[in-house]
């Protein structure tokens, strides 16, 4: 019994008043020795965060532990009094939350929140709290630690907030760190730094870690052991090497294949359909059976058992007969993007500059010339091309897109559409034809689709607006569009809330296509989606591009995603272009150090 | 932040100035003048002329407005037509009474409301919450004159604990006032506590579900500290404006309660002023109530700024 943490058949869920309990986590087993790092991977809704919180004996309101035991240092958490539990939490086991910006109390200074942790979980006397906090801040490489104590959480950047949260967790010198997507909201480079810091802390202090993430790349970099979750069950567990190199479960294989990698032209669409709900519907079948390419009748009738081969556990009855996925070979985008150079220019930007500040006369007179958030951006986009605009948050990539859509005023420079229309004109003063020819797809389909309209109303709206179609024409056109984005017709009668995230984004694309645009602006359209859904979305876009000769301006922070789709890439930093060129060239021979930094932060092509 | 507060103050003054104009013009626009309105059928001959001379109604409107505004600035509200004495002495004691009643109700009611709201949120959907919340809805829906009457019949008729009606001179000493206002305060509290408590409850429920409260639990903090230091200040932010409006409502004279309990406050004074067509008094009261609302909203804004570091420092940083 030398496990630091041991989970025995832990099930978490809720009990509806008049039916069977619904399981979010189903009989999860885990074991972790002192100093070990375990990564818990899975897509959204698979129960990984719920499982992580249950390790601290915490269940979100409405949830409860239905069965099983959580043992920390051999002690059953259920047997510990509340006082004892509060002593453990933040002490011997500490959580580093998903979104530190929201996990720090906005009305309290950092000092107050740091001192709380020290008061409860360290024997540092009150007079030395200040000094100890500064020490901890230095440990997590926070700049100007003294001044930081007097700040409020919102005055720090996302990376700083995350570091404060880490410092707070370290205050109690924990034996076990629980990390709930600790880098998800951060920029690629900040993410890399925070990961490095965490790995270093784990190594030097011999702290055990359970690391929850949807990003298998992050897990692979930080953890010795990996457990993969699907629909509330742990379906595969083993060492980092085994799981990454020789994944045994079809889901793990599919998940790995869906991860965008540099230089890979396309992520294969490995999973059809979506998660079935409720989760206890597959009580007597394999959880992944409905989406599995290898499913046999037995998968439907019997729950597979976890098979342990030398520490590599896989929950699949077909394991022996599965041939691992072959990742498609490297394939350049040139083929798809090889267009005659005499194609017309759709969009041309010359020395574009943008500002967030008001450009009004009074404002200028009071505050001087507005600060430029985007400057000297020039680019050319030809018919049928796809241009990827890559940058971290604050790089101005979305501002450029918003200006082109007419939602934000430009400051100086020129933006010309189809050689004749000025795009610095705000949306209200644009010609209806220009409005029709430029369509924008937003990042979050939950927010951009009207929840009270049916899919049919949503798609037919632009048809009526721009083309004055009759009802019958509208309907047949809407059905064609549903075909194009590969959704079944009966979805037309549904509301957005009845669709999954990926399906909603398909509707948003169909709505944009309904206007028959010459230029499609895509603002981070896959960032809110799971990797498997992202893969199928990228395939859809690629297909549409060839079929419809679409010209696409694709904005993303994710380099491999852009690489999979775009012929040309522009890398933005602090509102300026730092590198531009054909996708293949940039990925193979980056010249700017920042591009290299971005490339380094990405999971390599295996 | 100082700049922001100064700006709010200026804005408040401009609002009051506009209100004073509107009030003055509204009275001017009525057919006839204040003396005619007051005297009614007797508005003729010498009596009317004397009245007009006494209240300077023969002068042009703008002259009178300037004189009125100057008077206001110096604390001189003008003269009541009916009572032929300075308005300060008419309004003053009654406003004092209203303040005593309103502020007592506020001082007892607001902390109670916050306390109950927090309790209800912590025990959400449990029996205690259901009881507190349904009681709140009950008292919100029942008009004050019913609540007041019920309280009288119970506490003073049945139990005989508290006086059922206020019998005092307008300028009775404060001690005497306090001895009489038990039931009116209780009536007002029931309504006000219900409103504020429901607001605090719902915003507390939101805050309790937030990441930072979960984090404070997982940091190992005691429940008391989680609630008082981490959750409550954030939950009060949205309630501040509602609290200010409630205080303004109390201080503007609560007519129905004053009538039910025969309490000499400015609520009843306003109704009498209108019934008597005593326009100078009506004007002065209108302006007084406007000042109360503007003043309390201003205070609510400033309180929000002080409680919310996001607003405070962002404004500070922008300077």
PDB file of C-alpha atoms in Angstrom, chain A residues 34-210:
ATOM      1  CA  UNK A  34       4.553   9.525  -4.768  1.00  0.00           C
ATOM      2  CA  UNK A  35       6.169  11.818  -7.313  1.00  0.00           C
ATOM      3  CA  UNK A  36       4.423  10.233 -10.282  1.00  0.00           C
ATOM      4  CA  UNK A  37       2.675  12.234 -12.960  1.00  0.00           C
ATOM      5  CA  UNK A  38      -0.498  10.997 -14.545  1.00  0.00           C
ATOM      6  CA  UNK A  39      -2.287  12.595 -17.472  1.00  0.00           C
ATOM      7  CA  UNK A  40      -6.024  12.223 -17.817  1.00  0.00           C
ATOM      8  CA  UNK A  41      -7.091  12.825 -21.422  1.00  0.00           C
ATOM      9  CA  UNK A  42     -10.489  13.015 -23.018  1.00  0.00           C
ATOM     10  CA  UNK A  43     -12.801  15.241 -24.983  1.00  0.00           C
ATOM     11  CA  UNK A  44     -15.280  17.660 -23.473  1.00  0.00           C
ATOM     12  CA  UNK A  45     -17.984  15.986 -21.422  1.00  0.00           C
ATOM     13  CA  UNK A  46     -16.065  12.769 -20.824  1.00  0.00           C
ATOM     14  CA  UNK A  47     -16.055  13.304 -17.065  1.00  0.00           C
ATOM     15  CA  UNK A  48     -12.366  14.000 -16.588  1.00  0.00           C
ATOM     16  CA  UNK A  49     -12.817  17.170 -14.520  1.00  0.00           C
ATOM     17  CA  UNK A  50     -15.542  15.527 -12.446  1.00  0.00           C
ATOM     18  CA  UNK A  51     -13.196  12.663 -11.720  1.00  0.00           C
ATOM     19  CA  UNK A  52     -10.384  15.034 -10.805  1.00  0.00           C
ATOM     20  CA  UNK A  53     -12.553  16.980  -8.365  1.00  0.00           C
ATOM     21  CA  UNK A  54     -13.735  13.743  -6.768  1.00  0.00           C
ATOM     22  CA  UNK A  55     -10.110  13.121  -5.847  1.00  0.00           C
ATOM     23  CA  UNK A  56     -10.461  16.129  -3.522  1.00  0.00           C
ATOM     24  CA  UNK A  57     -13.758  14.817  -2.233  1.00  0.00           C
ATOM     25  CA  UNK A  58     -15.533  17.604  -4.061  1.00  0.00           C
ATOM     26  CA  UNK A  59     -18.615  17.215  -6.203  1.00  0.00           C
ATOM     27  CA  UNK A  60     -20.282  20.022  -8.073  1.00  0.00           C
ATOM     28  CA  UNK A  61     -23.764  20.876  -6.767  1.00  0.00           C
ATOM     29  CA  UNK A  62     -26.195  18.118  -7.730  1.00  0.00           C
ATOM     30  CA  UNK A  63     -23.495  15.500  -8.195  1.00  0.00           C
ATOM     31  CA  UNK A  64     -22.548  12.877  -5.668  1.00  0.00           C
ATOM     32  CA  UNK A  65     -20.345   9.879  -5.326  1.00  0.00           C
ATOM     33  CA  UNK A  66     -22.465   6.862  -6.110  1.00  0.00           C
ATOM     34  CA  UNK A  67     -19.948   4.154  -5.317  1.00  0.00           C
ATOM     35  CA  UNK A  68     -16.275   3.385  -4.913  1.00  0.00           C
ATOM     36  CA  UNK A  69     -13.547   4.787  -2.679  1.00  0.00           C
ATOM     37  CA  UNK A  70     -10.927   7.495  -2.944  1.00  0.00           C
ATOM     38  CA  UNK A  71      -7.860   6.715  -0.843  1.00  0.00           C
ATOM     39  CA  UNK A  72      -5.272   9.380  -0.185  1.00  0.00           C
ATOM     40  CA  UNK A  73      -2.224   8.036   1.628  1.00  0.00           C
ATOM     41  CA  UNK A  74      -4.307   4.989   2.474  1.00  0.00           C
ATOM     42  CA  UNK A  75      -7.053   7.084   4.073  1.00  0.00           C
ATOM     43  CA  UNK A  76     -10.584   6.919   2.726  1.00  0.00           C
ATOM     44  CA  UNK A  77     -11.681  10.503   2.079  1.00  0.00           C
ATOM     45  CA  UNK A  78     -15.224   9.606   3.034  1.00  0.00           C
ATOM     46  CA  UNK A  79     -14.060   8.686   6.543  1.00  0.00           C
ATOM     47  CA  UNK A  80     -12.380  12.039   7.155  1.00  0.00           C
ATOM     48  CA  UNK A  81     -14.265  14.799   8.973  1.00  0.00           C
ATOM     49  CA  UNK A  82     -14.986  18.035   7.184  1.00  0.00           C
ATOM     50  CA  UNK A  83     -12.262  19.791   9.183  1.00  0.00           C
ATOM     51  CA  UNK A  84      -9.805  17.102   8.244  1.00  0.00           C
ATOM     52  CA  UNK A  85     -10.808  17.373   4.604  1.00  0.00           C
ATOM     53  CA  UNK A  86     -10.378  21.160   4.621  1.00  0.00           C
ATOM     54  CA  UNK A  87      -6.947  20.598   6.133  1.00  0.00           C
ATOM     55  CA  UNK A  88      -6.026  18.297   3.222  1.00  0.00           C
ATOM     56  CA  UNK A  89      -7.464  20.547   0.525  1.00  0.00           C
ATOM     57  CA  UNK A  90      -4.950  23.200  -0.388  1.00  0.00           C
ATOM     58  CA  UNK A  91      -2.486  21.456   1.909  1.00  0.00           C
ATOM     59  CA  UNK A  92      -1.337  17.963   1.040  1.00  0.00           C
ATOM     60  CA  UNK A  93      -3.399  18.020  -2.138  1.00  0.00           C
ATOM     61  CA  UNK A  94      -3.816  21.241  -4.051  1.00  0.00           C
ATOM     62  CA  UNK A  95      -5.774  22.143  -7.127  1.00  0.00           C
ATOM     63  CA  UNK A  96      -4.553  24.314  -9.941  1.00  0.00           C
ATOM     64  CA  UNK A  97      -7.766  25.398 -11.598  1.00  0.00           C
ATOM     65  CA  UNK A  98      -8.718  25.559 -15.232  1.00  0.00           C
ATOM     66  CA  UNK A  99      -9.220  29.262 -15.482  1.00  0.00           C
ATOM     67  CA  UNK A 100      -7.228  31.130 -12.899  1.00  0.00           C
ATOM     68  CA  UNK A 101      -8.815  34.398 -13.957  1.00  0.00           C
ATOM     69  CA  UNK A 102     -12.140  33.133 -12.711  1.00  0.00           C
ATOM     70  CA  UNK A 103     -10.787  31.108  -9.830  1.00  0.00           C
ATOM     71  CA  UNK A 104      -9.266  34.107  -8.060  1.00  0.00           C
ATOM     72  CA  UNK A 105     -11.790  36.150  -6.116  1.00  0.00           C
ATOM     73  CA  UNK A 106     -12.144  39.455  -7.987  1.00  0.00           C
ATOM     74  CA  UNK A 107     -12.766  41.628  -4.920  1.00  0.00           C
ATOM     75  CA  UNK A 108      -9.732  40.506  -2.919  1.00  0.00           C
ATOM     76  CA  UNK A 109      -6.120  41.531  -3.390  1.00  0.00           C
ATOM     77  CA  UNK A 110      -3.634  38.831  -4.360  1.00  0.00           C
ATOM     78  CA  UNK A 111      -1.977  39.293  -0.956  1.00  0.00           C
ATOM     79  CA  UNK A 112      -5.163  38.415   0.932  1.00  0.00           C
ATOM     80  CA  UNK A 113      -5.639  35.286  -1.132  1.00  0.00           C
ATOM     81  CA  UNK A 114      -2.008  34.201  -0.809  1.00  0.00           C
ATOM     82  CA  UNK A 115      -1.969  34.778   2.954  1.00  0.00           C
ATOM     83  CA  UNK A 116      -5.106  32.675   3.356  1.00  0.00           C
ATOM     84  CA  UNK A 117      -3.284  29.713   1.869  1.00  0.00           C
ATOM     85  CA  UNK A 118      -0.226  30.301   4.038  1.00  0.00           C
ATOM     86  CA  UNK A 119      -2.278  30.777   7.203  1.00  0.00           C
ATOM     87  CA  UNK A 120      -4.106  27.496   6.700  1.00  0.00           C
ATOM     88  CA  UNK A 121      -1.489  25.244   5.247  1.00  0.00           C
ATOM     89  CA  UNK A 122       1.954  26.303   6.359  1.00  0.00           C
ATOM     90  CA  UNK A 123       3.634  26.943   9.675  1.00  0.00           C
ATOM     91  CA  UNK A 124       5.066  30.208   8.458  1.00  0.00           C
ATOM     92  CA  UNK A 125       4.306  32.871  11.112  1.00  0.00           C
ATOM     93  CA  UNK A 126       2.127  35.769  10.050  1.00  0.00           C
ATOM     94  CA  UNK A 127       5.009  38.251   9.979  1.00  0.00           C
ATOM     95  CA  UNK A 128       6.720  36.248   7.253  1.00  0.00           C
ATOM     96  CA  UNK A 129       3.737  35.700   4.990  1.00  0.00           C
ATOM     97  CA  UNK A 130       4.781  38.588   2.837  1.00  0.00           C
ATOM     98  CA  UNK A 131       8.292  37.244   2.422  1.00  0.00           C
ATOM     99  CA  UNK A 132       7.113  33.685   1.844  1.00  0.00           C
ATOM    100  CA  UNK A 133       4.631  34.824  -0.817  1.00  0.00           C
ATOM    101  CA  UNK A 134       7.385  36.690  -2.617  1.00  0.00           C
ATOM    102  CA  UNK A 135       9.536  33.576  -2.472  1.00  0.00           C
ATOM    103  CA  UNK A 136       6.745  31.512  -3.980  1.00  0.00           C
ATOM    104  CA  UNK A 137       6.149  34.106  -6.684  1.00  0.00           C
ATOM    105  CA  UNK A 138       9.803  34.020  -7.559  1.00  0.00           C
ATOM    106  CA  UNK A 139       9.588  30.244  -7.650  1.00  0.00           C
ATOM    107  CA  UNK A 140       6.922  30.461 -10.359  1.00  0.00           C
ATOM    108  CA  UNK A 141       8.877  33.183 -12.164  1.00  0.00           C
ATOM    109  CA  UNK A 142       6.467  36.037 -11.646  1.00  0.00           C
ATOM    110  CA  UNK A 143       7.951  39.440 -12.354  1.00  0.00           C
ATOM    111  CA  UNK A 144       7.881  42.162  -9.657  1.00  0.00           C
ATOM    112  CA  UNK A 145       6.486  39.888  -6.936  1.00  0.00           C
ATOM    113  CA  UNK A 146       6.237  42.616  -4.311  1.00  0.00           C
ATOM    114  CA  UNK A 147       4.045  44.902  -6.371  1.00  0.00           C
ATOM    115  CA  UNK A 148       1.964  41.916  -7.387  1.00  0.00           C
ATOM    116  CA  UNK A 149       0.707  41.332  -3.863  1.00  0.00           C
ATOM    117  CA  UNK A 150      -1.065  44.686  -3.878  1.00  0.00           C
ATOM    118  CA  UNK A 151      -2.826  43.989  -7.158  1.00  0.00           C
ATOM    119  CA  UNK A 152      -6.282  42.659  -7.853  1.00  0.00           C
ATOM    120  CA  UNK A 153      -6.635  39.553 -10.031  1.00  0.00           C
ATOM    121  CA  UNK A 154      -8.004  41.414 -13.055  1.00  0.00           C
ATOM    122  CA  UNK A 155      -4.879  43.559 -13.194  1.00  0.00           C
ATOM    123  CA  UNK A 156      -2.761  40.533 -14.127  1.00  0.00           C
ATOM    124  CA  UNK A 157      -2.419  38.854 -17.483  1.00  0.00           C
ATOM    125  CA  UNK A 158      -3.767  35.353 -18.014  1.00  0.00           C
ATOM    126  CA  UNK A 159      -0.329  33.804 -17.671  1.00  0.00           C
ATOM    127  CA  UNK A 160       0.351  35.737 -14.460  1.00  0.00           C
ATOM    128  CA  UNK A 161      -2.986  34.702 -12.983  1.00  0.00           C
ATOM    129  CA  UNK A 162      -2.158  31.084 -13.725  1.00  0.00           C
ATOM    130  CA  UNK A 163       1.231  31.473 -12.056  1.00  0.00           C
ATOM    131  CA  UNK A 164      -0.369  33.041  -8.983  1.00  0.00           C
ATOM    132  CA  UNK A 165      -2.711  30.049  -8.809  1.00  0.00           C
ATOM    133  CA  UNK A 166       0.285  27.730  -9.015  1.00  0.00           C
ATOM    134  CA  UNK A 167       2.123  29.663  -6.299  1.00  0.00           C
ATOM    135  CA  UNK A 168      -0.971  29.452  -4.113  1.00  0.00           C
ATOM    136  CA  UNK A 169      -1.145  25.704  -4.620  1.00  0.00           C
ATOM    137  CA  UNK A 170       2.521  25.397  -3.675  1.00  0.00           C
ATOM    138  CA  UNK A 171       1.974  27.335  -0.434  1.00  0.00           C
ATOM    139  CA  UNK A 172       0.996  24.181   1.418  1.00  0.00           C
ATOM    140  CA  UNK A 173       3.933  22.153   0.052  1.00  0.00           C
ATOM    141  CA  UNK A 174       1.526  19.611  -1.468  1.00  0.00           C
ATOM    142  CA  UNK A 175       2.294  15.964  -2.058  1.00  0.00           C
ATOM    143  CA  UNK A 176      -0.259  15.835  -4.843  1.00  0.00           C
ATOM    144  CA  UNK A 177      -1.042  18.547  -7.357  1.00  0.00           C
ATOM    145  CA  UNK A 178      -4.276  18.319  -9.274  1.00  0.00           C
ATOM    146  CA  UNK A 179      -4.260  20.261 -12.491  1.00  0.00           C
ATOM    147  CA  UNK A 180      -7.506  20.924 -14.304  1.00  0.00           C
ATOM    148  CA  UNK A 181      -6.654  22.061 -17.828  1.00  0.00           C
ATOM    149  CA  UNK A 182      -4.130  24.500 -16.394  1.00  0.00           C
ATOM    150  CA  UNK A 183      -2.994  25.881 -19.719  1.00  0.00           C
ATOM    151  CA  UNK A 184      -6.128  25.771 -21.821  1.00  0.00           C
ATOM    152  CA  UNK A 185      -6.941  29.475 -21.855  1.00  0.00           C
ATOM    153  CA  UNK A 186      -3.373  30.562 -22.486  1.00  0.00           C
ATOM    154  CA  UNK A 187      -1.456  31.516 -25.599  1.00  0.00           C
ATOM    155  CA  UNK A 188       0.756  28.907 -27.203  1.00  0.00           C
ATOM    156  CA  UNK A 189       4.006  30.407 -25.970  1.00  0.00           C
ATOM    157  CA  UNK A 190       2.708  31.181 -22.456  1.00  0.00           C
ATOM    158  CA  UNK A 191       1.323  27.662 -22.398  1.00  0.00           C
ATOM    159  CA  UNK A 192       4.753  26.265 -23.195  1.00  0.00           C
ATOM    160  CA  UNK A 193       6.335  28.318 -20.385  1.00  0.00           C
ATOM    161  CA  UNK A 194       3.733  27.284 -17.811  1.00  0.00           C
ATOM    162  CA  UNK A 195       4.123  23.627 -18.798  1.00  0.00           C
ATOM    163  CA  UNK A 196       7.850  23.875 -18.452  1.00  0.00           C
ATOM    164  CA  UNK A 197       7.445  25.420 -15.021  1.00  0.00           C
ATOM    165  CA  UNK A 198       5.064  22.662 -13.925  1.00  0.00           C
ATOM    166  CA  UNK A 199       7.363  19.912 -15.171  1.00  0.00           C
ATOM    167  CA  UNK A 200      10.250  21.547 -13.379  1.00  0.00           C
ATOM    168  CA  UNK A 201       8.273  21.805 -10.133  1.00  0.00           C
ATOM    169  CA  UNK A 202       7.243  18.171 -10.394  1.00  0.00           C
ATOM    170  CA  UNK A 203      10.828  17.114 -10.962  1.00  0.00           C
ATOM    171  CA  UNK A 204      12.490  19.164  -8.228  1.00  0.00           C
ATOM    172  CA  UNK A 205       9.924  18.782  -5.462  1.00  0.00           C
ATOM    173  CA  UNK A 206       8.898  15.203  -6.196  1.00  0.00           C
ATOM    174  CA  UNK A 207       5.268  16.253  -6.188  1.00  0.00           C
ATOM    175  CA  UNK A 208       2.854  13.812  -7.707  1.00  0.00           C
ATOM    176  CA  UNK A 209       0.531  15.296 -10.316  1.00  0.00           C
ATOM    177  CA  UNK A 210      -2.739  14.417 -11.929  1.00  0.00           C
TER     178      UNK A 210
END
